[in-house]
Amino acid sequence: MSKLAHLNLASPLVLAPLAGYSDLPFRLLCKEFGAGLCVSEMISCHGLVYNQKKTIAMLASVPEERPVSFQLFGADPYMMAKATDILNGFGPDMIDINMGCPVKKVTKKGAGAALMATPRLAQEIIQEVVGQSDVPVSVKFRKGVDSQSITCLDFAKMAEDAGAAVLTVHGRTWSQGFSGFSDWNCIAEVKRAVSLPVIGNGDITSYDQALEKLGLAQCDAVMVGRGALGNPWVFSHMGRPNDIYSILKGVIRHLDLMKQHLEVERLLAMVKNHIGRYFKNLKGSSKLRRQVYESNSFTSLYAMISEIAGN
Ligand SMILES: Cc1cc2nc3c(=O)[nH]c(=O)nc-3n(C[C@H](O)[C@H](O)[C@H](O)COP(=O)(O)O)c2cc1C
């Protein structure tokens, strides 16, 4: 059990927001495998306000996936407030603000991790989103801007004063991107510096490691990103199985959820995004991986995997 603001989580392990991955089927899968909370892909405030079809499709949700957090990104406080107002209508359990994404497409517009370099603007955005939101708001940010500017403690206090209810800290700087290691000591420092629940994030690849980091940083929950790709077992105390048949069972469950919840046009592309990852580092799986990538229909791919799994 873990408490994050108003939410009582059945597990302290949280699925990270992952653009291109943490869609409804993957969130449902991770929930089934034990995740206590799942965060959506980042959702553009402009896409929401301008009612773009692709953005609206990202808000698909079902009651079984609850609790779910929807993540917003943007750098314009007015647009972020308007987008929050629209998000309220979709009934998320929490709204998260992305202040940690280092991808150029996002930061060149001043959003994501670039907001760590403009804390006054970040503060205004948090205040606007908190002011509009029907549910508690979390803020996801990084250790700092770069090695010369480790600002997470000031940033955390700023976010707390601006009304955030939960903080998520990824222990790398903006300039590090995904290189080096996540600094869990700095996550522990943030936890000690604020009175809000803190979610620690970075480099977790197994359930046991998640519990170890939770203890190390004395934080309230831990978030798993890359370690969950092709590996929803990371959320289960049983861990990842090492036989191909058990792995294929997980793959089939994922495919079933995709089939149930994704539009037909997106199906094959999403399958290819996810499924090859299940076989990474699995002995004798290179042929299978090639077959997945070369497959040109969902139905034939599903049939092939079912046959190997002996279903
Ligand atoms: C493919 C990919 C997509 C991501 N998309 C988002 C996103 O939409 N929003 C966000 O705040 N962070 C995003 N991140 C960052 C992750 O949420 C997480 O903070 C980071 O990967 C570190 O955690 P990990 O070491 O467990 O992967 C993304 C990372 C990856 C690898």
mmCIF file of N, CA and C and ligand atoms in Angstrom, residues 16-21 40-42 71 96 98-102 140 142 170 172 178 201-204 223-227 229 277, ligand 1:
data_model
loop_
_atom_site.group_PDB
_atom_site.id
_atom_site.type_symbol
_atom_site.label_atom_id
_atom_site.label_comp_id
_atom_site.label_asym_id
_atom_site.label_seq_id
_atom_site.Cartn_x
_atom_site.Cartn_y
_atom_site.Cartn_z
ATOM 1 N N ALA A 16 5.723 4.654 -15.797
ATOM 2 C CA ALA A 16 6.095 6.010 -16.234
ATOM 3 C C ALA A 16 5.314 6.437 -17.471
ATOM 4 N N PRO A 17 5.198 7.763 -17.656
ATOM 5 C CA PRO A 17 4.679 8.234 -18.945
ATOM 6 C C PRO A 17 5.719 7.904 -20.009
ATOM 7 N N LEU A 18 5.295 7.248 -21.078
ATOM 8 C CA LEU A 18 6.233 6.836 -22.126
ATOM 9 C C LEU A 18 5.577 7.109 -23.476
ATOM 10 N N ALA A 19 5.994 8.193 -24.134
ATOM 11 C CA ALA A 19 5.418 8.544 -25.431
ATOM 12 C C ALA A 19 5.616 7.394 -26.404
ATOM 13 N N GLY A 20 4.544 7.006 -27.075
ATOM 14 C CA GLY A 20 4.613 5.900 -28.030
ATOM 15 C C GLY A 20 4.415 4.540 -27.378
ATOM 16 N N TYR A 21 4.289 4.510 -26.064
ATOM 17 C CA TYR A 21 4.173 3.219 -25.367
ATOM 18 C C TYR A 21 3.063 3.158 -24.308
ATOM 19 N N SER A 40 -0.226 8.256 -18.454
ATOM 20 C CA SER A 40 -0.410 8.250 -19.917
ATOM 21 C C SER A 40 0.826 8.781 -20.622
ATOM 22 N N GLU A 41 0.825 8.650 -21.942
ATOM 23 C CA GLU A 41 1.829 9.336 -22.765
ATOM 24 C C GLU A 41 1.619 10.843 -22.570
ATOM 25 N N MET A 42 2.652 11.631 -22.877
ATOM 26 C CA MET A 42 2.468 13.081 -22.732
ATOM 27 C C MET A 42 1.451 13.585 -23.764
ATOM 28 N N GLN A 71 -0.863 12.875 -18.430
ATOM 29 C CA GLN A 71 0.229 13.853 -18.388
ATOM 30 C C GLN A 71 0.088 14.915 -19.475
ATOM 31 N N ASP A 96 -0.689 15.059 -14.381
ATOM 32 C CA ASP A 96 0.753 15.234 -14.202
ATOM 33 C C ASP A 96 1.246 16.297 -15.188
ATOM 34 N N ASN A 98 4.466 17.597 -17.324
ATOM 35 C CA ASN A 98 5.780 17.159 -17.806
ATOM 36 C C ASN A 98 6.771 18.319 -17.745
ATOM 37 N N MET A 99 7.729 18.223 -16.825
ATOM 38 C CA MET A 99 8.793 19.218 -16.747
ATOM 39 C C MET A 99 10.138 18.495 -16.779
ATOM 40 N N GLY A 100 10.143 17.342 -17.467
ATOM 41 C CA GLY A 100 11.378 16.547 -17.473
ATOM 42 C C GLY A 100 11.791 16.000 -18.824
ATOM 43 N N CYS A 101 10.931 16.149 -19.832
ATOM 44 C CA CYS A 101 11.250 15.527 -21.127
ATOM 45 C C CYS A 101 12.363 16.304 -21.840
ATOM 46 N N PRO A 102 13.464 15.614 -22.227
ATOM 47 C CA PRO A 102 14.587 16.313 -22.853
ATOM 48 C C PRO A 102 14.523 16.332 -24.385
ATOM 49 N N LYS A 140 6.423 16.293 -12.788
ATOM 50 C CA LYS A 140 7.555 15.389 -13.028
ATOM 51 C C LYS A 140 8.724 16.220 -13.556
ATOM 52 N N ARG A 142 13.388 16.866 -13.278
ATOM 53 C CA ARG A 142 14.703 16.204 -13.219
ATOM 54 C C ARG A 142 15.580 16.769 -12.108
ATOM 55 N N HIS A 170 13.184 12.431 -11.607
ATOM 56 C CA HIS A 170 14.104 11.578 -12.367
ATOM 57 C C HIS A 170 15.509 12.114 -12.071
ATOM 58 N N ARG A 172 18.362 12.466 -13.228
ATOM 59 C CA ARG A 172 19.341 12.918 -14.232
ATOM 60 C C ARG A 172 19.048 14.380 -14.550
ATOM 61 N N PHE A 178 19.358 10.698 -21.399
ATOM 62 C CA PHE A 178 19.219 9.373 -20.797
ATOM 63 C C PHE A 178 20.588 8.740 -20.531
ATOM 64 N N ASN A 201 12.463 8.077 -9.669
ATOM 65 C CA ASN A 201 12.479 7.499 -11.019
ATOM 66 C C ASN A 201 13.898 7.421 -11.588
ATOM 67 N N GLY A 202 14.139 6.318 -12.275
ATOM 68 C CA GLY A 202 15.370 6.191 -13.041
ATOM 69 C C GLY A 202 16.082 4.877 -12.869
ATOM 70 N N ASP A 203 16.185 4.120 -13.985
ATOM 71 C CA ASP A 203 17.036 2.930 -14.092
ATOM 72 C C ASP A 203 16.534 1.681 -13.373
ATOM 73 N N ILE A 204 15.274 1.631 -12.992
ATOM 74 C CA ILE A 204 14.780 0.416 -12.322
ATOM 75 C C ILE A 204 14.455 -0.642 -13.378
ATOM 76 N N MET A 223 8.916 4.910 -9.932
ATOM 77 C CA MET A 223 8.365 4.878 -11.286
ATOM 78 C C MET A 223 9.295 4.094 -12.204
ATOM 79 N N VAL A 224 8.686 3.234 -13.020
ATOM 80 C CA VAL A 224 9.480 2.413 -13.937
ATOM 81 C C VAL A 224 9.119 2.778 -15.375
ATOM 82 N N GLY A 225 10.136 3.100 -16.176
ATOM 83 C CA GLY A 225 9.914 3.451 -17.573
ATOM 84 C C GLY A 225 10.426 2.364 -18.493
ATOM 85 N N ARG A 226 11.676 2.526 -18.970
ATOM 86 C CA ARG A 226 12.232 1.582 -19.945
ATOM 87 C C ARG A 226 12.221 0.150 -19.436
ATOM 88 N N GLY A 227 12.373 -0.001 -18.126
ATOM 89 C CA GLY A 227 12.411 -1.345 -17.542
ATOM 90 C C GLY A 227 11.089 -2.098 -17.655
ATOM 91 N N LEU A 229 9.269 -1.933 -20.564
ATOM 92 C CA LEU A 229 9.002 -2.214 -21.975
ATOM 93 C C LEU A 229 9.341 -3.668 -22.287
ATOM 94 N N ARG A 277 10.370 -6.180 -28.130
ATOM 95 C CA ARG A 277 11.068 -5.947 -26.854
ATOM 96 C C ARG A 277 10.935 -7.106 -25.875
HETATM 97 C C1 LIG B 1 10.419 5.969 -25.156
HETATM 98 C C2 LIG B 1 10.304 6.935 -24.015
HETATM 99 C C3 LIG B 1 9.241 7.806 -23.953
HETATM 100 C C4 LIG B 1 9.121 8.714 -22.882
HETATM 101 N N1 LIG B 1 8.046 9.546 -22.840
HETATM 102 C C5 LIG B 1 7.885 10.384 -21.772
HETATM 103 C C6 LIG B 1 6.722 11.192 -21.652
HETATM 104 O O1 LIG B 1 5.816 11.163 -22.492
HETATM 105 N N2 LIG B 1 6.648 12.023 -20.578
HETATM 106 C C7 LIG B 1 7.630 12.066 -19.603
HETATM 107 O O2 LIG B 1 7.512 12.824 -18.633
HETATM 108 N N3 LIG B 1 8.730 11.289 -19.693
HETATM 109 C C8 LIG B 1 8.848 10.448 -20.738
HETATM 110 N N4 LIG B 1 9.933 9.611 -20.778
HETATM 111 C C9 LIG B 1 10.837 9.542 -19.615
HETATM 112 C C10 LIG B 1 10.394 8.424 -18.660
HETATM 113 O O3 LIG B 1 9.103 8.687 -18.138
HETATM 114 C C11 LIG B 1 11.371 8.254 -17.488
HETATM 115 O O4 LIG B 1 11.414 9.438 -16.751
HETATM 116 C C12 LIG B 1 12.797 7.929 -17.960
HETATM 117 O O5 LIG B 1 12.771 6.968 -18.991
HETATM 118 C C13 LIG B 1 13.661 7.413 -16.790
HETATM 119 O O6 LIG B 1 13.079 6.277 -16.223
HETATM 120 P P1 LIG B 1 13.599 4.774 -16.595
HETATM 121 O O7 LIG B 1 15.076 4.744 -16.356
HETATM 122 O O8 LIG B 1 12.808 3.881 -15.700
HETATM 123 O O9 LIG B 1 13.294 4.578 -18.059
HETATM 124 C C14 LIG B 1 10.097 8.737 -21.854
HETATM 125 C C15 LIG B 1 11.183 7.860 -21.939
HETATM 126 C C16 LIG B 1 11.297 6.950 -22.976
HETATM 127 C C17 LIG B 1 12.455 5.995 -23.001
#
